Amino acid sequence: MRKNLKKSLLLYLCTGPVFPPGSIAGAVEDAVRGGVTMVQIREKEAPAGDFYRTALDVKKVTDRFHIPLVINDRLDIALAAGAGGLHIGQSDLPLREARRLAGKALFIGVSVSTPEQALEAERDGADYLGAGAVYPTGSKTDAGQAIGLARLAGICAAVRIPVVGIGGINAENAAEVIKAGAAGIAVISAILSRRDTEAAARALGSVLAERHEIVP
Amino acid sequence: MRKNLKKSLLLYLCTGPVFPPGSIAGAVEDAVRGGVTMVQIREKEAPAGDFYRTALDVKKVTDRFHIPLVINDRLDIALAAGAGGLHIGQSDLPLREARRLAGKALFIGVSVSTPEQALEAERDGADYLGAGAVYPTGSKTDAGQAIGLARLAGICAAVRIPVVGIGGINAENAAEVIKAGAAGIAVISAILSRRDTEAAARALGSVLAERHEIVP
């Protein structure tokens, strides 16, 4: 899993508050069919039981398409649902504790917004980083101020683990995120706010495919 | 731990939304000095990192007084903080999954409001039950309608594991909760809404001590 993690980060779909609750699995399935390479479930408001059941529902989809499922924040739900990975932010359980509890059962991604946080996360055992918000975004209200492309490039240059850009990324600006050194893009609205999530994913995927032909 | 669990349930303090955020550990320490026998931390709103740090702070107190610390809902935080137990509600991670992940590291309590839920939880591996709300309460907004003493007695009679009553319990009605078959009382406001948490705990403790002389 970790060996192919960099590839899995290319088009990383996060569910978020923009998403209508209920039938997440259906929209995710369409998006995965459109080329999404990894899926993260964020459920900041739902009770743990609902979060767990959503994880199981989405896992049926990600398993069928052989892509990793990542759980945001809740290590216990990640383990219970048999997810591939855990994603934690700077205000979640400390990475070292998460690493210790997860053992080899989960890869772990960490949200960072500075090269210092990136280096710290790499040192403490992160498998990948989510850097952002690259651009201003309305999807993730706790994402903070936009860091911009230069800071993103600084983060990518500071660490050896792969970095995915997140925040306000769409088909128009995705190429420059990859150019800044990111292994991929993480999106919420750019896919989930569209009626046709499959087409939205496909459009993003084709931009990324072009970039990958140019970028070494 | 499990062997003495029934005794630990006698005067069970839960932190809750009535509690002023910040210096939880200080108020808990006073309450423990007043006779609290077990402490549960509930942090439904705080980020996981804050919850974890609060757990470590309170654990210093509970360790010093040799009483168990219980974490509400978050199995991962319970494990990370080295708590004694986990408490889950009907909408949290399913008990079987929690039991599987916790192994022998944690005892597990489950909130129930009917004899059917009590039997199911016992069957799925609960170590104790929190039954309620016994009386109407304002401290725990998700506690549902009051079940009353008769239903509490029915729950206590249905299972072999110890049951603690929760919800609207105070020094005036604590004795009848024990009389209904509960091993103890769980309180939030009755201790934490008082300025002198040590005196509040002591007052409750003396009522319980009286009952214990009468009830076999």
Short mmCIF file of C-alpha atoms in Angstrom, two decimals:
data_model
loop_
_atom_site.label_atom_id
_atom_site.label_comp_id
_atom_site.label_asym_id
_atom_site.label_seq_id
_atom_site.Cartn_x
_atom_site.Cartn_y
_atom_site.Cartn_z
CA MET A 1 0.00 0.00 0.00
CA ARG A 2 2.64 2.54 1.06
CA LYS A 3 4.73 1.70 -1.98
CA ASN A 4 1.93 2.82 -4.27
CA LEU A 5 0.79 5.62 -2.00
CA LYS A 6 2.27 8.36 -4.16
CA LYS A 7 0.23 7.19 -7.14
CA SER A 8 -2.89 6.95 -5.01
CA LEU A 9 -2.58 10.62 -4.09
CA LEU A 10 -3.02 11.82 -7.69
CA LEU A 11 -6.75 12.54 -7.47
CA TYR A 12 -7.77 12.35 -3.85
CA LEU A 13 -11.44 12.87 -3.07
CA CYS A 14 -12.41 14.08 0.41
CA THR A 15 -16.02 14.09 1.50
CA GLY A 16 -16.89 17.23 3.35
CA PRO A 17 -19.57 19.53 4.65
CA VAL A 18 -20.60 20.44 1.09
CA PHE A 19 -21.75 16.90 0.64
CA PRO A 20 -25.43 16.13 1.12
CA PRO A 21 -25.65 13.60 3.96
CA GLY A 22 -27.06 10.16 3.28
CA SER A 23 -26.05 8.55 0.01
CA ILE A 24 -22.34 9.37 0.10
CA ALA A 25 -21.41 5.96 -1.30
CA GLY A 26 -23.30 6.56 -4.57
CA ALA A 27 -21.64 9.88 -5.36
CA VAL A 28 -18.27 8.45 -4.37
CA GLU A 29 -18.76 5.46 -6.67
CA ASP A 30 -19.47 7.75 -9.62
CA ALA A 31 -16.42 9.85 -8.82
CA VAL A 32 -14.21 6.77 -8.53
CA ARG A 33 -15.48 5.56 -11.87
CA GLY A 34 -14.41 8.97 -13.19
CA GLY A 35 -10.84 8.41 -12.02
CA VAL A 36 -10.57 9.26 -8.31
CA THR A 37 -7.54 7.40 -6.90
CA MET A 38 -8.16 7.65 -3.15
CA VAL A 39 -11.12 8.59 -0.94
CA GLN A 40 -11.17 10.22 2.48
CA ILE A 41 -14.27 10.38 4.65
CA ARG A 42 -14.65 13.40 6.92
CA GLU A 43 -17.55 13.36 9.34
CA LYS A 44 -17.01 16.06 11.91
CA GLU A 45 -20.64 16.24 13.01
CA ALA A 46 -22.02 12.70 12.72
CA PRO A 47 -22.11 10.32 15.70
CA ALA A 48 -19.37 7.68 15.58
CA GLY A 49 -21.85 4.92 14.74
CA ASP A 50 -23.03 6.75 11.62
CA PHE A 51 -19.46 7.57 10.65
CA TYR A 52 -18.54 3.88 11.02
CA ARG A 53 -21.45 2.74 8.88
CA THR A 54 -20.64 5.34 6.21
CA ALA A 55 -17.06 4.07 6.23
CA LEU A 56 -18.24 0.50 5.66
CA ASP A 57 -20.52 1.65 2.82
CA VAL A 58 -17.78 3.62 1.08
CA LYS A 59 -15.25 0.83 1.67
CA LYS A 60 -17.36 -1.51 -0.42
CA VAL A 61 -16.86 0.94 -3.29
CA THR A 62 -13.15 1.60 -2.74
CA ASP A 63 -12.44 -2.12 -2.31
CA ARG A 64 -14.21 -2.91 -5.56
CA PHE A 65 -12.09 -0.35 -7.40
CA HIS A 66 -8.91 -1.30 -5.46
CA ILE A 67 -8.24 2.19 -4.16
CA PRO A 68 -7.46 3.17 -0.56
CA LEU A 69 -10.06 4.45 1.88
CA VAL A 70 -8.85 7.03 4.39
CA ILE A 71 -10.67 8.07 7.57
CA ASN A 72 -10.35 11.60 8.88
CA ASP A 73 -9.45 12.13 12.55
CA ARG A 74 -10.96 8.94 14.05
CA LEU A 75 -8.25 6.31 14.34
CA ASP A 76 -10.67 3.98 16.10
CA ILE A 77 -13.13 4.12 13.20
CA ALA A 78 -10.30 3.66 10.69
CA LEU A 79 -9.26 0.48 12.50
CA ALA A 80 -12.81 -0.77 13.05
CA ALA A 81 -13.76 -0.26 9.39
CA GLY A 82 -10.54 -1.76 8.08
CA ALA A 83 -9.60 1.43 6.23
CA GLY A 84 -6.24 1.75 4.51
CA GLY A 85 -5.31 5.04 6.08
CA LEU A 86 -5.93 7.75 8.64
CA HIS A 87 -5.74 11.48 8.03
CA ILE A 88 -5.14 13.84 10.94
CA GLY A 89 -4.95 17.59 11.30
CA GLN A 90 -2.79 19.72 13.57
CA SER A 91 -5.51 19.76 16.25
CA ASP A 92 -6.25 16.02 16.18
CA LEU A 93 -4.59 13.23 18.13
CA PRO A 94 -0.80 13.81 18.05
CA LEU A 95 0.83 11.96 15.16
CA ARG A 96 3.23 10.05 17.40
CA GLU A 97 0.34 8.61 19.41
CA ALA A 98 -1.60 7.80 16.26
CA ARG A 99 1.47 6.13 14.76
CA ARG A 100 2.00 4.08 17.91
CA LEU A 101 -1.64 2.91 18.04
CA ALA A 102 -2.02 2.28 14.31
CA GLY A 103 1.14 0.21 14.03
CA LYS A 104 1.36 -1.06 10.49
CA ALA A 105 -2.39 -1.31 10.07
CA LEU A 106 -2.80 2.18 8.62
CA PHE A 107 -0.82 4.66 6.60
CA ILE A 108 -1.13 8.16 8.05
CA GLY A 109 -1.48 11.51 6.36
CA VAL A 110 -1.14 14.84 8.14
CA SER A 111 -2.46 18.30 7.27
CA VAL A 112 0.26 20.94 7.21
CA SER A 113 0.46 24.57 6.19
CA THR A 114 4.15 25.32 6.73
CA PRO A 115 7.49 23.61 5.90
CA GLU A 116 8.14 23.38 9.66
CA GLN A 117 4.95 21.39 10.24
CA ALA A 118 5.84 19.27 7.22
CA LEU A 119 9.28 18.38 8.58
CA GLU A 120 7.84 17.64 12.01
CA ALA A 121 5.19 15.34 10.54
CA GLU A 122 7.74 13.55 8.39
CA ARG A 123 9.98 13.04 11.40
CA ASP A 124 7.07 11.72 13.50
CA GLY A 125 6.15 9.10 10.92
CA ALA A 126 3.67 10.59 8.46
CA ASP A 127 3.34 8.66 5.20
CA TYR A 128 2.05 11.63 3.21
CA LEU A 129 1.11 15.25 3.76
CA GLY A 130 -1.92 17.29 2.79
CA ALA A 131 -0.70 20.86 2.29
CA GLY A 132 -3.08 23.78 2.16
CA ALA A 133 -5.30 25.48 1.80
CA VAL A 134 -3.48 26.15 -1.49
CA TYR A 135 -6.24 28.53 -2.62
CA PRO A 136 -9.07 30.12 -0.65
CA THR A 137 -11.84 27.57 -0.11
CA GLY A 138 -15.32 27.42 1.29
CA SER A 139 -15.54 23.62 1.64
CA LYS A 140 -13.38 23.16 4.69
CA THR A 141 -14.13 25.89 7.18
CA ASP A 142 -11.16 25.01 9.43
CA ALA A 143 -8.63 25.14 6.60
CA GLY A 144 -7.21 28.54 7.53
CA GLN A 145 -5.79 31.15 5.18
CA ALA A 146 -4.56 30.15 1.73
CA ILE A 147 -0.84 29.33 1.63
CA GLY A 148 -0.36 29.89 -2.12
CA LEU A 149 1.81 28.06 -4.62
CA ALA A 150 5.18 29.31 -3.40
CA ARG A 151 4.59 27.98 0.12
CA LEU A 152 3.27 24.73 -1.34
CA ALA A 153 6.48 24.38 -3.37
CA GLY A 154 8.49 25.06 -0.19
CA ILE A 155 6.65 22.29 1.65
CA CYS A 156 7.12 19.84 -1.24
CA ALA A 157 10.83 20.63 -1.37
CA ALA A 158 11.28 20.26 2.40
CA VAL A 159 10.24 16.59 2.72
CA ARG A 160 10.79 13.26 1.00
CA ILE A 161 7.28 11.92 1.63
CA PRO A 162 4.65 12.74 -1.01
CA VAL A 163 2.56 15.88 -0.66
CA VAL A 164 -0.96 16.43 -1.92
CA GLY A 165 -2.27 19.95 -2.39
CA ILE A 166 -5.69 20.73 -0.93
CA GLY A 167 -7.99 23.76 -0.88
CA GLY A 168 -9.73 25.50 -3.74
CA ILE A 169 -8.20 23.26 -6.41
CA ASN A 170 -10.12 22.76 -9.66
CA ALA A 171 -9.52 21.86 -13.31
CA GLU A 172 -8.22 25.38 -14.02
CA ASN A 173 -5.48 25.47 -11.39
CA ALA A 174 -4.70 21.76 -10.83
CA ALA A 175 -1.76 21.78 -13.25
CA GLU A 176 0.14 24.46 -11.35
CA VAL A 177 -0.30 22.53 -8.09
CA ILE A 178 1.44 19.54 -9.64
CA LYS A 179 4.07 21.85 -11.12
CA ALA A 180 4.79 23.12 -7.59
CA GLY A 181 5.85 19.60 -6.68
CA ALA A 182 2.67 17.98 -5.36
CA ALA A 183 2.07 14.29 -6.01
CA GLY A 184 -1.60 15.02 -6.48
CA ILE A 185 -4.59 17.13 -5.61
CA ALA A 186 -7.21 16.64 -2.93
CA VAL A 187 -10.63 18.01 -3.74
CA ILE A 188 -14.03 18.26 -2.14
CA SER A 189 -16.24 20.78 -3.96
CA ALA A 190 -14.57 20.39 -7.37
CA ILE A 191 -16.14 16.95 -7.52
CA LEU A 192 -18.86 16.69 -4.90
CA SER A 193 -20.57 20.00 -5.59
CA ARG A 194 -21.13 18.92 -9.21
CA ARG A 195 -24.22 17.05 -10.22
CA ASP A 196 -22.18 14.66 -12.37
CA THR A 197 -19.34 13.63 -10.06
CA GLU A 198 -18.01 11.15 -12.61
CA ALA A 199 -17.58 13.82 -15.28
CA ALA A 200 -16.05 16.22 -12.75
CA ALA A 201 -13.50 13.59 -11.71
CA ARG A 202 -12.74 12.75 -15.32
CA ALA A 203 -12.10 16.41 -16.18
CA LEU A 204 -9.67 16.76 -13.27
CA GLY A 205 -8.05 13.44 -14.14
CA SER A 206 -7.32 14.52 -17.72
CA VAL A 207 -5.61 17.71 -16.54
CA LEU A 208 -3.46 15.65 -14.16
CA ALA A 209 -2.63 13.12 -16.90
CA GLU A 210 -1.37 15.94 -19.14
CA ARG A 211 0.80 17.31 -16.37
CA HIS A 212 2.24 13.89 -15.66
CA GLU A 213 3.48 13.64 -19.21
CA ILE A 214 5.42 16.88 -18.77
CA VAL A 215 6.51 16.77 -15.13
CA PRO A 216 9.19 14.14 -14.45
CA MET B 1 -9.64 -3.45 37.50
CA ARG B 2 -12.79 -5.28 36.35
CA LYS B 3 -12.91 -7.11 39.66
CA ASN B 4 -13.27 -3.85 41.54
CA LEU B 5 -15.35 -2.20 38.87
CA LYS B 6 -18.60 -2.47 40.79
CA LYS B 7 -17.09 -0.55 43.71
CA SER B 8 -15.67 2.05 41.36
CA LEU B 9 -19.15 2.81 40.05
CA LEU B 10 -20.45 4.02 43.41
CA LEU B 11 -19.91 7.73 42.79
CA TYR B 12 -19.09 8.20 39.15
CA LEU B 13 -18.31 11.72 37.99
CA CYS B 14 -18.83 12.59 34.32
CA THR B 15 -17.59 15.86 32.93
CA GLY B 16 -20.09 17.44 30.62
CA PRO B 17 -21.32 20.53 28.85
CA VAL B 18 -22.16 22.20 32.18
CA PHE B 19 -18.52 22.24 32.96
CA PRO B 20 -16.53 25.42 32.28
CA PRO B 21 -13.83 24.48 29.77
CA GLY B 22 -10.19 24.85 30.75
CA SER B 23 -9.27 23.78 34.25
CA ILE B 24 -11.21 20.52 34.37
CA ALA B 25 -8.44 18.75 36.23
CA GLY B 26 -8.65 21.10 39.22
CA ALA B 27 -12.41 20.67 39.74
CA VAL B 28 -12.06 16.91 39.23
CA GLU B 29 -9.30 16.75 41.82
CA ASP B 30 -11.47 18.48 44.41
CA ALA B 31 -14.35 16.15 43.61
CA VAL B 32 -12.15 13.08 43.90
CA ARG B 33 -10.90 14.33 47.24
CA GLY B 34 -14.57 14.52 48.22
CA GLY B 35 -15.10 10.85 47.44
CA VAL B 36 -15.66 10.40 43.69
CA THR B 37 -14.76 6.80 42.79
CA MET B 38 -14.47 7.01 38.99
CA VAL B 39 -14.20 9.83 36.42
CA GLN B 40 -15.42 9.97 32.85
CA ILE B 41 -14.38 12.68 30.42
CA ARG B 42 -16.89 13.72 27.78
CA GLU B 43 -15.70 16.15 25.12
CA LYS B 44 -18.21 16.16 22.30
CA GLU B 45 -17.10 19.51 20.87
CA ALA B 46 -13.36 19.73 21.47
CA PRO B 47 -10.82 18.72 18.81
CA ALA B 48 -9.23 15.33 19.48
CA GLY B 49 -5.91 16.90 20.42
CA ASP B 50 -7.51 18.97 23.18
CA PHE B 51 -9.53 15.96 24.37
CA TYR B 52 -6.33 13.91 24.53
CA ARG B 53 -4.48 16.57 26.53
CA THR B 54 -7.43 16.93 28.91
CA ALA B 55 -7.40 13.16 29.37
CA LEU B 56 -3.70 13.22 30.27
CA ASP B 57 -4.30 16.07 32.74
CA VAL B 58 -7.20 14.31 34.46
CA LYS B 59 -5.34 11.00 34.45
CA LYS B 60 -2.63 12.51 36.61
CA VAL B 61 -5.35 13.14 39.19
CA THR B 62 -7.11 9.78 38.89
CA ASP B 63 -3.80 7.90 38.99
CA ARG B 64 -2.78 9.72 42.12
CA PHE B 65 -6.04 8.74 43.81
CA HIS B 66 -6.00 5.22 42.31
CA ILE B 67 -9.38 5.51 40.65
CA PRO B 68 -10.24 4.65 37.03
CA LEU B 69 -10.40 7.20 34.24
CA VAL B 70 -13.00 6.56 31.54
CA ILE B 71 -13.11 8.22 28.12
CA ASN B 72 -16.43 8.87 26.42
CA ASP B 73 -16.87 7.73 22.81
CA ARG B 74 -13.26 7.97 21.58
CA LEU B 75 -11.64 4.56 21.84
CA ASP B 76 -8.51 5.92 20.17
CA ILE B 77 -8.11 8.63 22.81
CA ALA B 78 -8.80 6.12 25.59
CA LEU B 79 -5.98 3.92 24.29
CA ALA B 80 -3.62 6.83 23.58
CA ALA B 81 -4.11 8.32 27.06
CA GLY B 82 -3.85 4.96 28.82
CA ALA B 83 -7.33 5.30 30.34
CA GLY B 84 -8.86 2.45 32.30
CA GLY B 85 -12.12 2.38 30.41
CA LEU B 86 -14.25 3.52 27.51
CA HIS B 87 -17.88 4.58 27.68
CA ILE B 88 -20.03 4.40 24.56
CA GLY B 89 -23.61 5.33 23.78
CA GLN B 90 -26.10 3.68 21.46
CA SER B 91 -25.05 5.94 18.56
CA ASP B 92 -21.29 5.48 19.03
CA LEU B 93 -19.01 2.82 17.58
CA PRO B 94 -20.78 -0.56 17.91
CA LEU B 95 -19.82 -2.34 21.14
CA ARG B 96 -18.58 -5.46 19.37
CA GLU B 97 -16.13 -3.44 17.29
CA ALA B 98 -15.03 -1.47 20.34
CA ARG B 99 -14.56 -4.70 22.29
CA ARG B 100 -12.52 -6.23 19.47
CA LEU B 101 -10.24 -3.18 19.17
CA ALA B 102 -9.86 -2.55 22.89
CA GLY B 103 -8.93 -6.14 23.72
CA LYS B 104 -8.14 -6.31 27.39
CA ALA B 105 -6.71 -2.82 27.50
CA LEU B 106 -10.01 -1.16 28.47
CA PHE B 107 -13.17 -2.01 30.34
CA ILE B 108 -16.22 -0.80 28.46
CA GLY B 109 -19.43 0.78 29.69
CA VAL B 110 -22.52 1.27 27.56
CA SER B 111 -25.43 3.71 27.89
CA VAL B 112 -28.81 1.97 27.86
CA SER B 113 -32.37 3.03 28.45
CA THR B 114 -34.23 -0.29 28.15
CA PRO B 115 -33.78 -3.85 29.46
CA GLU B 116 -33.43 -5.01 25.82
CA GLN B 117 -30.48 -2.68 25.21
CA ALA B 118 -29.03 -3.81 28.54
CA LEU B 119 -29.18 -7.50 27.60
CA GLU B 120 -27.70 -6.80 24.17
CA ALA B 121 -24.83 -4.83 25.66
CA GLU B 122 -24.15 -7.54 28.24
CA ARG B 123 -24.12 -10.16 25.51
CA ASP B 124 -21.76 -8.08 23.35
CA GLY B 125 -19.23 -7.73 26.13
CA ALA B 126 -20.05 -4.63 28.17
CA ASP B 127 -18.40 -4.51 31.59
CA TYR B 128 -20.95 -2.14 33.11
CA LEU B 129 -24.01 -0.18 32.03
CA GLY B 130 -25.05 3.42 32.47
CA ALA B 131 -28.85 3.45 32.65
CA GLY B 132 -30.85 6.61 32.20
CA ALA B 133 -31.76 9.29 32.17
CA VAL B 134 -33.27 8.17 35.49
CA TYR B 135 -34.72 11.65 36.10
CA PRO B 136 -35.12 14.60 33.73
CA THR B 137 -31.79 16.34 33.26
CA GLY B 138 -30.41 19.43 31.59
CA SER B 139 -26.74 18.41 31.69
CA LYS B 140 -26.74 15.86 28.92
CA THR B 141 -28.86 17.11 26.07
CA ASP B 142 -28.78 13.78 24.21
CA ALA B 143 -29.94 11.73 27.18
CA GLY B 144 -33.52 11.32 25.98
CA GLN B 145 -36.65 11.10 28.11
CA ALA B 146 -36.41 10.05 31.73
CA ILE B 147 -36.84 6.30 32.26
CA GLY B 148 -37.84 6.48 35.94
CA LEU B 149 -37.05 4.17 38.83
CA ALA B 150 -39.20 1.22 37.75
CA ARG B 151 -37.46 0.93 34.40
CA LEU B 152 -34.10 1.34 36.11
CA ALA B 153 -34.99 -1.54 38.43
CA GLY B 154 -35.99 -3.62 35.39
CA ILE B 155 -32.62 -2.96 33.75
CA CYS B 156 -30.72 -3.81 36.94
CA ALA B 157 -32.68 -7.06 37.28
CA ALA B 158 -32.13 -8.05 33.65
CA VAL B 159 -28.33 -8.26 33.70
CA ARG B 160 -25.50 -9.59 35.85
CA ILE B 161 -23.05 -6.78 35.07
CA PRO B 162 -23.20 -3.74 37.35
CA VAL B 163 -25.46 -0.83 36.44
CA VAL B 164 -24.95 2.81 37.32
CA GLY B 165 -27.88 5.21 37.24
CA ILE B 166 -27.39 8.50 35.41
CA GLY B 167 -29.48 11.60 34.79
CA GLY B 168 -30.83 14.12 37.28
CA ILE B 169 -29.45 12.30 40.31
CA ASN B 170 -28.64 14.35 43.42
CA ALA B 171 -28.30 13.95 47.19
CA GLU B 172 -32.11 13.91 47.57
CA ASN B 173 -32.83 11.02 45.21
CA ALA B 174 -29.54 9.07 45.17
CA ALA B 175 -30.73 6.61 47.81
CA GLU B 176 -33.71 5.42 45.76
CA VAL B 177 -31.46 4.84 42.74
CA ILE B 178 -29.33 2.46 44.80
CA LYS B 179 -32.50 0.88 46.21
CA ALA B 180 -33.60 0.16 42.62
CA GLY B 181 -30.56 -2.05 42.23
CA ALA B 182 -27.89 0.28 40.85
CA ALA B 183 -24.27 -0.22 41.89
CA GLY B 184 -23.83 3.52 41.95
CA ILE B 185 -24.77 6.90 40.58
CA ALA B 186 -23.22 8.89 37.76
CA VAL B 187 -23.47 12.64 38.10
CA ILE B 188 -22.49 15.73 36.19
CA SER B 189 -24.30 18.82 37.51
CA ALA B 190 -24.77 17.54 41.06
CA ILE B 191 -21.03 17.96 41.50
CA LEU B 192 -19.67 20.12 38.71
CA SER B 193 -22.29 22.86 38.85
CA ARG B 194 -21.42 23.47 42.50
CA ARG B 195 -18.77 25.93 43.46
CA ASP B 196 -17.36 23.52 46.04
CA THR B 197 -17.09 20.24 44.13
CA GLU B 198 -15.39 18.52 47.07
CA ALA B 199 -18.29 19.28 49.42
CA ALA B 200 -20.82 18.26 46.77
CA ALA B 201 -19.08 14.92 46.28
CA ARG B 202 -18.85 14.39 50.03
CA ALA B 203 -22.58 15.03 50.47
CA LEU B 204 -23.44 12.49 47.78
CA GLY B 205 -20.94 10.03 49.19
CA SER B 206 -22.47 10.11 52.63
CA VAL B 207 -25.95 9.35 51.23
CA LEU B 208 -24.49 6.39 49.33
CA ALA B 209 -22.62 5.16 52.39
CA GLU B 210 -25.87 5.14 54.38
CA ARG B 211 -27.65 3.18 51.68
CA HIS B 212 -24.82 0.69 51.52
CA GLU B 213 -25.31 -0.13 55.18
CA ILE B 214 -28.95 -1.00 54.54
CA VAL B 215 -28.91 -2.51 51.05
CA PRO B 216 -27.25 -5.94 50.91
#
